[in-house]
PDB file of C-alpha atoms in Angstrom:
ATOM      1  CA  MET A   1      23.749 -10.639  28.667  1.00  0.00           C
ATOM      2  CA  LEU A   2      22.215 -13.626  26.853  1.00  0.00           C
ATOM      3  CA  ASN A   3      19.410 -13.782  29.391  1.00  0.00           C
ATOM      4  CA  GLN A   4      18.651 -10.094  28.834  1.00  0.00           C
ATOM      5  CA  VAL A   5      18.453 -10.626  25.074  1.00  0.00           C
ATOM      6  CA  LEU A   6      16.130 -13.591  25.547  1.00  0.00           C
ATOM      7  CA  ASP A   7      13.944 -11.554  27.897  1.00  0.00           C
ATOM      8  CA  VAL A   8      13.646  -8.804  25.266  1.00  0.00           C
ATOM      9  CA  ILE A   9      12.762 -11.346  22.566  1.00  0.00           C
ATOM     10  CA  LEU A  10      10.154 -13.008  24.766  1.00  0.00           C
ATOM     11  CA  GLU A  11       8.664  -9.606  25.555  1.00  0.00           C
ATOM     12  CA  PHE A  12       8.558  -8.674  21.877  1.00  0.00           C
ATOM     13  CA  LEU A  13       7.100 -11.892  20.465  1.00  0.00           C
ATOM     14  CA  PRO A  14       3.557 -11.511  21.915  1.00  0.00           C
ATOM     15  CA  ILE A  15       3.296  -8.033  20.367  1.00  0.00           C
ATOM     16  CA  TRP A  16       4.440  -9.399  17.011  1.00  0.00           C
ATOM     17  CA  ALA A  17       2.022 -12.327  17.240  1.00  0.00           C
ATOM     18  CA  ALA A  18      -0.893 -10.007  18.042  1.00  0.00           C
ATOM     19  CA  CYS A  19      -0.038  -7.682  15.149  1.00  0.00           C
ATOM     20  CA  TYR A  20       0.278 -10.632  12.769  1.00  0.00           C
ATOM     21  CA  GLY A  21      -2.965 -12.262  13.859  1.00  0.00           C
ATOM     22  CA  ILE A  22      -4.978  -9.050  13.530  1.00  0.00           C
ATOM     23  CA  ASN A  23      -3.451  -8.143  10.160  1.00  0.00           C
ATOM     24  CA  LEU A  24      -3.985 -11.649   8.805  1.00  0.00           C
ATOM     25  CA  PHE A  25      -7.641 -11.538   9.859  1.00  0.00           C
ATOM     26  CA  LEU A  26      -8.078  -8.118   8.252  1.00  0.00           C
ATOM     27  CA  TYR A  27      -6.367  -9.310   5.054  1.00  0.00           C
ATOM     28  CA  PHE A  28      -8.941 -12.053   4.514  1.00  0.00           C
ATOM     29  CA  ALA A  29     -11.951 -10.191   5.930  1.00  0.00           C
ATOM     30  CA  THR A  30     -11.339  -7.065   3.842  1.00  0.00           C
ATOM     31  CA  GLY A  31     -10.629  -9.146   0.765  1.00  0.00           C
ATOM     32  CA  TRP A  32     -13.794 -11.228   1.003  1.00  0.00           C
ATOM     33  CA  VAL A  33     -16.012  -8.198   1.597  1.00  0.00           C
ATOM     34  CA  LEU A  34     -14.543  -6.304  -1.358  1.00  0.00           C
ATOM     35  CA  VAL A  35     -14.778  -9.317  -3.667  1.00  0.00           C
ATOM     36  CA  ALA A  36     -18.455  -9.734  -2.782  1.00  0.00           C
ATOM     37  CA  ILE A  37     -19.079  -6.093  -3.691  1.00  0.00           C
ATOM     38  CA  GLN A  38     -17.017  -6.270  -6.884  1.00  0.00           C
ATOM     39  CA  ASN A  39     -18.815  -9.370  -8.144  1.00  0.00           C
ATOM     40  CA  ARG A  40     -22.007  -7.301  -8.272  1.00  0.00           C
ATOM     41  CA  HIS A  41     -20.370  -4.577 -10.409  1.00  0.00           C
ATOM     42  CA  PRO A  42     -18.235  -6.104 -13.203  1.00  0.00           C
ATOM     43  CA  GLU A  43     -18.516  -2.856 -15.149  1.00  0.00           C
ATOM     44  CA  ARG A  44     -16.275  -1.195 -12.558  1.00  0.00           C
ATOM     45  CA  ARG A  45     -13.290  -3.415 -13.370  1.00  0.00           C
ATOM     46  CA  ILE A  46     -10.451  -1.127 -14.452  1.00  0.00           C
ATOM     47  CA  GLN A  47      -8.560  -3.574 -16.699  1.00  0.00           C
ATOM     48  CA  GLN A  48     -11.456  -5.236 -18.479  1.00  0.00           C
ATOM     49  CA  ASN A  49      -9.271  -7.546 -20.564  1.00  0.00           C
ATOM     50  CA  ARG A  50      -7.241  -9.007 -17.696  1.00  0.00           C
ATOM     51  CA  ARG A  51      -8.192 -11.289 -14.809  1.00  0.00           C
ATOM     52  CA  GLY A  52      -5.781 -10.955 -11.928  1.00  0.00           C
ATOM     53  CA  GLU A  53      -7.835 -13.477  -9.951  1.00  0.00           C
ATOM     54  CA  LYS A  54      -5.903 -16.219 -11.760  1.00  0.00           C
ATOM     55  CA  ARG A  55      -3.008 -15.488  -9.405  1.00  0.00           C
ATOM     56  CA  GLN A  56      -5.111 -15.538  -6.244  1.00  0.00           C
ATOM     57  CA  ALA A  57      -3.697 -18.723  -4.684  1.00  0.00           C
ATOM     58  CA  LYS A  58      -0.066 -17.692  -5.261  1.00  0.00           C
ATOM     59  CA  GLU A  59      -0.680 -14.191  -3.932  1.00  0.00           C
ATOM     60  CA  ILE A  60      -2.413 -15.409  -0.793  1.00  0.00           C
ATOM     61  CA  ARG A  61       0.439 -17.806  -0.004  1.00  0.00           C
ATOM     62  CA  GLN A  62       3.042 -15.087  -0.454  1.00  0.00           C
ATOM     63  CA  SER A  63       1.008 -12.544   1.489  1.00  0.00           C
ATOM     64  CA  VAL A  64       0.710 -14.860   4.490  1.00  0.00           C
ATOM     65  CA  ILE A  65       4.520 -15.009   4.541  1.00  0.00           C
ATOM     66  CA  SER A  66       5.306 -11.353   3.780  1.00  0.00           C
ATOM     67  CA  LEU A  67       2.883 -10.173   6.458  1.00  0.00           C
ATOM     68  CA  LEU A  68       5.386 -11.532   8.965  1.00  0.00           C
ATOM     69  CA  VAL A  69       7.767  -8.772   7.855  1.00  0.00           C
ATOM     70  CA  THR A  70       5.138  -6.043   7.642  1.00  0.00           C
ATOM     71  CA  THR A  71       3.747  -6.799  11.090  1.00  0.00           C
ATOM     72  CA  GLY A  72       7.243  -7.304  12.445  1.00  0.00           C
ATOM     73  CA  CYS A  73       8.028  -3.705  11.509  1.00  0.00           C
ATOM     74  CA  LEU A  74       4.836  -2.465  13.153  1.00  0.00           C
ATOM     75  CA  ALA A  75       5.429  -4.562  16.258  1.00  0.00           C
ATOM     76  CA  GLY A  76       9.014  -3.314  16.389  1.00  0.00           C
ATOM     77  CA  GLY A  77       7.869   0.301  16.312  1.00  0.00           C
ATOM     78  CA  ILE A  78       5.311  -0.334  19.042  1.00  0.00           C
ATOM     79  CA  PHE A  79       7.910  -2.149  21.142  1.00  0.00           C
ATOM     80  CA  LEU A  80      10.540   0.593  20.790  1.00  0.00           C
ATOM     81  CA  SER A  81       7.994   3.223  21.763  1.00  0.00           C
ATOM     82  CA  LEU A  82       6.712   1.284  24.778  1.00  0.00           C
ATOM     83  CA  LYS A  83      10.263   0.638  25.981  1.00  0.00           C
ATOM     84  CA  GLY A  84      11.270   4.277  25.520  1.00  0.00           C
ATOM     85  CA  TRP A  85      14.061   3.334  23.126  1.00  0.00           C
ATOM     86  CA  THR A  86      13.532   6.342  20.841  1.00  0.00           C
ATOM     87  CA  LEU A  87      15.270   9.651  20.254  1.00  0.00           C
ATOM     88  CA  VAL A  88      12.091  11.548  21.098  1.00  0.00           C
ATOM     89  CA  PRO A  89       9.291  10.450  23.453  1.00  0.00           C
ATOM     90  CA  PRO A  90       5.771  10.110  22.043  1.00  0.00           C
ATOM     91  CA  LEU A  91       3.409  12.987  22.657  1.00  0.00           C
ATOM     92  CA  GLU A  92       0.826  12.595  25.374  1.00  0.00           C
ATOM     93  CA  LEU A  93      -2.327  11.361  23.697  1.00  0.00           C
ATOM     94  CA  SER A  94      -5.038  13.970  23.157  1.00  0.00           C
ATOM     95  CA  TRP A  95      -7.389  14.888  20.340  1.00  0.00           C
ATOM     96  CA  LEU A  96      -4.926  17.523  19.160  1.00  0.00           C
ATOM     97  CA  SER A  97      -1.858  15.290  19.275  1.00  0.00           C
ATOM     98  CA  ALA A  98      -3.721  12.351  17.758  1.00  0.00           C
ATOM     99  CA  ILE A  99      -5.027  14.293  14.759  1.00  0.00           C
ATOM    100  CA  GLY A 100      -1.841  16.295  14.335  1.00  0.00           C
ATOM    101  CA  MET A 101       0.519  13.331  14.489  1.00  0.00           C
ATOM    102  CA  PHE A 102      -1.747  11.232  12.276  1.00  0.00           C
ATOM    103  CA  ILE A 103      -1.475  13.907   9.570  1.00  0.00           C
ATOM    104  CA  VAL A 104       2.293  14.191  10.079  1.00  0.00           C
ATOM    105  CA  SER A 105       2.708  10.411   9.961  1.00  0.00           C
ATOM    106  CA  VAL A 106       0.618   9.987   6.818  1.00  0.00           C
ATOM    107  CA  LEU A 107       2.554  12.721   5.009  1.00  0.00           C
ATOM    108  CA  ALA A 108       5.875  11.286   6.168  1.00  0.00           C
ATOM    109  CA  PHE A 109       4.865   7.782   5.121  1.00  0.00           C
ATOM    110  CA  ASP A 110       3.801   8.919   1.659  1.00  0.00           C
ATOM    111  CA  THR A 111       7.219  10.515   1.182  1.00  0.00           C
ATOM    112  CA  TRP A 112       8.947   7.373   2.486  1.00  0.00           C
ATOM    113  CA  PHE A 113       6.812   5.190   0.214  1.00  0.00           C
ATOM    114  CA  TYR A 114       7.376   7.258  -2.923  1.00  0.00           C
ATOM    115  CA  TRP A 115      11.161   7.354  -2.667  1.00  0.00           C
ATOM    116  CA  GLY A 116      11.431   3.796  -1.366  1.00  0.00           C
ATOM    117  CA  HIS A 117       9.258   2.660  -4.258  1.00  0.00           C
ATOM    118  CA  ARG A 118      11.429   4.522  -6.745  1.00  0.00           C
ATOM    119  CA  LEU A 119      14.450   2.815  -5.168  1.00  0.00           C
ATOM    120  CA  MET A 120      12.870  -0.603  -5.644  1.00  0.00           C
ATOM    121  CA  HIS A 121      12.457   0.164  -9.356  1.00  0.00           C
ATOM    122  CA  THR A 122      16.198   0.703  -9.879  1.00  0.00           C
ATOM    123  CA  LYS A 123      18.311  -1.997 -11.526  1.00  0.00           C
ATOM    124  CA  LEU A 124      20.049  -2.721  -8.223  1.00  0.00           C
ATOM    125  CA  PHE A 125      16.885  -3.447  -6.227  1.00  0.00           C
ATOM    126  CA  TYR A 126      14.229  -4.386  -8.758  1.00  0.00           C
ATOM    127  CA  ARG A 127      14.886  -8.108  -8.332  1.00  0.00           C
ATOM    128  CA  PHE A 128      13.273  -7.745  -4.892  1.00  0.00           C
ATOM    129  CA  HIS A 129      10.244  -5.902  -6.288  1.00  0.00           C
ATOM    130  CA  ALA A 130       9.616  -8.036  -9.372  1.00  0.00           C
ATOM    131  CA  LEU A 131       7.406 -10.500  -7.511  1.00  0.00           C
ATOM    132  CA  HIS A 132       4.886  -7.799  -6.669  1.00  0.00           C
ATOM    133  CA  HIS A 133       4.767  -6.696 -10.315  1.00  0.00           C
ATOM    134  CA  GLN A 134       3.831 -10.137 -11.549  1.00  0.00           C
ATOM    135  CA  SER A 135       0.354  -8.896 -10.619  1.00  0.00           C
ATOM    136  CA  VAL A 136      -0.184  -6.811 -13.758  1.00  0.00           C
ATOM    137  CA  ALA A 137      -3.885  -6.593 -12.951  1.00  0.00           C
ATOM    138  CA  PRO A 138      -3.847  -6.392  -9.130  1.00  0.00           C
ATOM    139  CA  THR A 139      -6.603  -7.704  -6.890  1.00  0.00           C
ATOM    140  CA  VAL A 140      -7.373  -7.440  -3.190  1.00  0.00           C
ATOM    141  CA  TRP A 141      -5.064 -10.446  -2.660  1.00  0.00           C
ATOM    142  CA  SER A 142      -2.091  -8.662  -4.293  1.00  0.00           C
ATOM    143  CA  THR A 143      -1.605  -6.101  -1.530  1.00  0.00           C
ATOM    144  CA  TYR A 144       1.013  -8.024   0.446  1.00  0.00           C
ATOM    145  CA  SER A 145       2.286 -10.283  -2.307  1.00  0.00           C
ATOM    146  CA  ASP A 146       5.858  -9.056  -1.864  1.00  0.00           C
ATOM    147  CA  ASP A 147       9.369 -10.357  -1.597  1.00  0.00           C
ATOM    148  CA  LEU A 148      10.509 -10.145   2.029  1.00  0.00           C
ATOM    149  CA  VAL A 149      13.190  -7.537   1.260  1.00  0.00           C
ATOM    150  CA  ASP A 150      10.632  -5.491  -0.644  1.00  0.00           C
ATOM    151  CA  ALA A 151       8.195  -5.708   2.269  1.00  0.00           C
ATOM    152  CA  PHE A 152      10.865  -4.513   4.703  1.00  0.00           C
ATOM    153  CA  VAL A 153      11.955  -1.553   2.572  1.00  0.00           C
ATOM    154  CA  MET A 154       8.394  -0.326   2.083  1.00  0.00           C
ATOM    155  CA  GLN A 155       7.022  -1.087   5.557  1.00  0.00           C
ATOM    156  CA  SER A 156      10.008  -0.360   7.823  1.00  0.00           C
ATOM    157  CA  TYR A 157       8.639   3.160   8.178  1.00  0.00           C
ATOM    158  CA  TYR A 158       6.608   1.794  11.098  1.00  0.00           C
ATOM    159  CA  LEU A 159       9.803   0.577  12.742  1.00  0.00           C
ATOM    160  CA  PHE A 160      11.917   3.700  12.275  1.00  0.00           C
ATOM    161  CA  ALA A 161       9.370   6.548  12.386  1.00  0.00           C
ATOM    162  CA  VAL A 162       8.824   6.274  16.140  1.00  0.00           C
ATOM    163  CA  ILE A 163      12.530   6.827  16.719  1.00  0.00           C
ATOM    164  CA  VAL A 164      12.500  10.346  15.276  1.00  0.00           C
ATOM    165  CA  LEU A 165       8.827  11.369  15.376  1.00  0.00           C
ATOM    166  CA  PRO A 166       6.804  11.738  18.611  1.00  0.00           C
ATOM    167  CA  ILE A 167       4.023   9.432  17.388  1.00  0.00           C
ATOM    168  CA  PRO A 168       1.823   7.929  20.111  1.00  0.00           C
ATOM    169  CA  VAL A 169       1.498   4.162  19.768  1.00  0.00           C
ATOM    170  CA  GLU A 170      -2.268   4.469  19.282  1.00  0.00           C
ATOM    171  CA  VAL A 171      -1.750   6.831  16.346  1.00  0.00           C
ATOM    172  CA  LEU A 172       0.805   4.498  14.768  1.00  0.00           C
ATOM    173  CA  ILE A 173      -1.700   1.646  14.976  1.00  0.00           C
ATOM    174  CA  VAL A 174      -4.524   3.728  13.463  1.00  0.00           C
ATOM    175  CA  HIS A 175      -2.168   4.817  10.669  1.00  0.00           C
ATOM    176  CA  ARG A 176      -1.319   1.179   9.950  1.00  0.00           C
ATOM    177  CA  LEU A 177      -5.021   0.247   9.876  1.00  0.00           C
ATOM    178  CA  TRP A 178      -5.742   3.041   7.423  1.00  0.00           C
ATOM    179  CA  ASP A 179      -2.769   1.937   5.333  1.00  0.00           C
ATOM    180  CA  HIS A 180      -4.176  -1.606   5.244  1.00  0.00           C
ATOM    181  CA  PHE A 181      -7.609  -0.559   4.015  1.00  0.00           C
ATOM    182  CA  ASN A 182      -6.135   1.986   1.599  1.00  0.00           C
ATOM    183  CA  GLY A 183      -3.700  -0.569   0.197  1.00  0.00           C
ATOM    184  CA  THR A 184      -6.273  -3.331  -0.175  1.00  0.00           C
ATOM    185  CA  ILE A 185      -8.775  -1.046  -1.888  1.00  0.00           C
ATOM    186  CA  GLY A 186      -5.980   0.461  -3.998  1.00  0.00           C
ATOM    187  CA  HIS A 187      -5.030  -2.988  -5.304  1.00  0.00           C
ATOM    188  CA  SER A 188      -8.624  -4.138  -5.800  1.00  0.00           C
ATOM    189  CA  GLY A 189      -8.762  -3.441  -9.543  1.00  0.00           C
ATOM    190  CA  PHE A 190     -12.291  -1.995  -9.345  1.00  0.00           C
ATOM    191  CA  GLU A 191     -13.031   1.729  -9.374  1.00  0.00           C
ATOM    192  CA  PHE A 192     -15.790   2.971  -7.066  1.00  0.00           C
ATOM    193  CA  TYR A 193     -14.086   6.101  -5.743  1.00  0.00           C
ATOM    194  CA  ALA A 194     -13.443   8.330  -8.764  1.00  0.00           C
ATOM    195  CA  SER A 195     -14.438  11.930  -8.075  1.00  0.00           C
ATOM    196  CA  PRO A 196     -13.065  15.458  -8.455  1.00  0.00           C
ATOM    197  CA  LEU A 197     -11.329  14.863  -5.100  1.00  0.00           C
ATOM    198  CA  SER A 198      -9.126  12.209  -6.698  1.00  0.00           C
ATOM    199  CA  ARG A 199      -7.752  14.279  -9.576  1.00  0.00           C
ATOM    200  CA  ILE A 200      -6.005  17.578 -10.140  1.00  0.00           C
ATOM    201  CA  PRO A 201      -5.935  20.001  -8.352  1.00  0.00           C
ATOM    202  CA  SER A 202      -6.661  17.655  -5.425  1.00  0.00           C
ATOM    203  CA  PRO A 203      -3.681  15.586  -4.190  1.00  0.00           C
ATOM    204  CA  MET A 204      -5.973  12.661  -3.295  1.00  0.00           C
ATOM    205  CA  VAL A 205      -6.105   9.534  -5.478  1.00  0.00           C
ATOM    206  CA  CYS A 206      -8.492   6.678  -6.271  1.00  0.00           C
ATOM    207  CA  VAL A 207      -7.996   3.008  -7.193  1.00  0.00           C
ATOM    208  CA  THR A 208      -7.071   3.881 -10.788  1.00  0.00           C
ATOM    209  CA  PHE A 209      -3.887   5.544  -9.525  1.00  0.00           C
ATOM    210  CA  HIS A 210      -2.147   2.400  -8.268  1.00  0.00           C
ATOM    211  CA  ASP A 211      -3.798   0.157 -10.835  1.00  0.00           C
ATOM    212  CA  GLN A 212      -2.058   2.192 -13.518  1.00  0.00           C
ATOM    213  CA  HIS A 213       1.252   1.630 -11.742  1.00  0.00           C
ATOM    214  CA  HIS A 214       0.816  -2.135 -12.090  1.00  0.00           C
ATOM    215  CA  ALA A 215      -0.425  -1.898 -15.671  1.00  0.00           C
ATOM    216  CA  LYS A 216       2.084   0.663 -16.980  1.00  0.00           C
ATOM    217  CA  PHE A 217       4.938   0.104 -14.529  1.00  0.00           C
ATOM    218  CA  ARG A 218       6.730   3.472 -14.651  1.00  0.00           C
ATOM    219  CA  TYR A 219       4.082   5.803 -13.260  1.00  0.00           C
ATOM    220  CA  ASN A 220       2.276   6.559  -9.998  1.00  0.00           C
ATOM    221  CA  TYR A 221       4.787   5.490  -7.350  1.00  0.00           C
ATOM    222  CA  ALA A 222       3.224   7.176  -4.317  1.00  0.00           C
ATOM    223  CA  ASN A 223       0.686   5.713  -1.923  1.00  0.00           C
ATOM    224  CA  PHE A 224      -1.862   8.121  -0.445  1.00  0.00           C
ATOM    225  CA  PHE A 225      -1.381  11.227  -2.596  1.00  0.00           C
ATOM    226  CA  SER A 226      -0.346  12.234  -6.117  1.00  0.00           C
ATOM    227  CA  PHE A 227       1.848  15.119  -4.895  1.00  0.00           C
ATOM    228  CA  TRP A 228       5.288  13.531  -5.350  1.00  0.00           C
ATOM    229  CA  ASP A 229       4.377  12.008  -8.707  1.00  0.00           C
ATOM    230  CA  ARG A 230       3.133  15.321 -10.035  1.00  0.00           C
ATOM    231  CA  VAL A 231       6.170  17.214  -8.757  1.00  0.00           C
ATOM    232  CA  CYS A 232       8.632  14.624 -10.075  1.00  0.00           C
ATOM    233  CA  GLY A 233       6.858  14.047 -13.404  1.00  0.00           C
ATOM    234  CA  THR A 234       5.978  10.396 -12.766  1.00  0.00           C
ATOM    235  CA  ILE A 235       2.190  10.766 -12.843  1.00  0.00           C
ATOM    236  CA  ALA A 236       0.546   8.665 -15.591  1.00  0.00           C
ATOM    237  CA  PRO A 237      -0.271  11.070 -18.466  1.00  0.00           C
ATOM    238  CA  ASN A 238      -3.869   9.850 -18.707  1.00  0.00           C
ATOM    239  CA  TYR A 239      -4.570   9.461 -14.978  1.00  0.00           C
ATOM    240  CA  ASP A 240      -6.862  12.486 -14.627  1.00  0.00           C
ATOM    241  CA  ASP A 241      -8.728  11.573 -17.815  1.00  0.00           C
ATOM    242  CA  GLU A 242      -9.305   8.048 -16.539  1.00  0.00           C
ATOM    243  CA  VAL A 243     -10.672   9.416 -13.270  1.00  0.00           C
ATOM    244  CA  LYS A 244     -13.114  11.561 -15.246  1.00  0.00           C
ATOM    245  CA  ARG A 245     -14.135   8.497 -17.256  1.00  0.00           C
ATOM    246  CA  PHE A 246     -15.045   6.568 -14.116  1.00  0.00           C
ATOM    247  CA  GLU A 247     -16.800   9.626 -12.715  1.00  0.00           C
ATOM    248  CA  ALA A 248     -19.062   9.528 -15.761  1.00  0.00           C
ATOM    249  CA  LEU A 249     -19.657   5.802 -15.236  1.00  0.00           C
ATOM    250  CA  GLY A 250     -20.710   6.488 -11.663  1.00  0.00           C
ATOM    251  CA  LYS A 251     -23.229   9.036 -12.883  1.00  0.00           C
ATOM    252  CA  GLY A 252     -24.672   6.616 -15.430  1.00  0.00           C
ATOM    253  CA  GLU A 253     -23.408   8.690 -18.351  1.00  0.00           C
ATOM    254  CA  ALA A 254     -22.049   7.321 -21.623  1.00  0.00           C
ATOM    255  CA  VAL A 255     -18.441   6.288 -21.018  1.00  0.00           C
ATOM    256  CA  PRO A 256     -15.769   6.502 -23.750  1.00  0.00           C
ATOM    257  CA  ALA A 257     -13.175   3.767 -24.178  1.00  0.00           C
ATOM    258  CA  ALA A 258     -10.249   3.828 -21.785  1.00  0.00           C
ATOM    259  CA  SER A 259      -7.584   6.262 -22.959  1.00  0.00           C
ATOM    260  CA  GLY A 260      -4.151   4.806 -23.496  1.00  0.00           C
ATOM    261  CA  ALA A 261      -5.558   1.286 -23.236  1.00  0.00           C
ATOM    262  CA  THR A 262      -3.198  -0.052 -25.889  1.00  0.00           C
ATOM    263  CA  GLU A 263      -0.066   1.550 -24.475  1.00  0.00           C
ATOM    264  CA  PRO A 264       2.625  -1.129 -24.074  1.00  0.00           C
ATOM    265  CA  ARG A 265       3.747  -2.022 -20.578  1.00  0.00           C
ATOM    266  CA  LYS A 266       7.366  -0.926 -20.197  1.00  0.00           C
ATOM    267  CA  THR A 267       8.888  -3.709 -18.162  1.00  0.00           C
ATOM    268  CA  SER A 268      11.062  -6.760 -18.620  1.00  0.00           C
ATOM    269  CA  VAL A 269       9.036  -8.706 -16.079  1.00  0.00           C
ATOM    270  CA  PRO A 270       7.235 -11.746 -17.558  1.00  0.00           C
ATOM    271  CA  ALA A 271       3.664 -10.735 -18.239  1.00  0.00           C
ATOM    272  CA  GLY A 272       1.170 -11.925 -15.657  1.00  0.00           C
ATOM    273  CA  GLU A 273      -2.418 -11.191 -14.841  1.00  0.00           C
TER     274      GLU A 273
END
């Protein structure tokens, strides 16, 4: 029995190592590219009076550690699927199944993320989420700056989804890649993506959406879409107006001051940058 367990562990570890190495490379590569772009456009900084870059070293150290959990969940999902240890087998890969299951997976993940995120904001679990919220003004380095429990709660979708959804491994990997780029851009603190597609009636969001979550704490819990926040009344009251403001900036129009800029941040977490 012990030998069988060791064989499983030895079979799993290379998958985990590969996932970790690729994600770690993407963390730094994506971050450096975005920082180079942002440095050329200081006017696009969302929170003009804060500099989250002051926390860069701490966030990078924590991210290098927490990525072990995030990639462990992804590697676990891949491993379970490859071994056939799921309740449903993955669909045979085709253009139809790939596109269809990608859409299903993204929608399922956004639901998982919203309610898991709400859970992490409760009194019982917030102690595991507080580290991430020390980044009041998030940057590209904040994306994975999580407590290990927090990382598992939010990212274990990749471990459990394959058990109940017929997601091909390739689709799961593409979903995770999209989640990486979406999360890094969403934490970047610079708005380049404001458009009518990122405000009502569209369910899509832009960088301002998650930036407001860090700045105001009790709004905008979802990841890819604003649907759950709008339905549950947790959308930031000035989100759509802020999107319009950055739209005007992108068009070179006169831009009014940020609405709600002086609203106090409703959290007991020590203020950070």
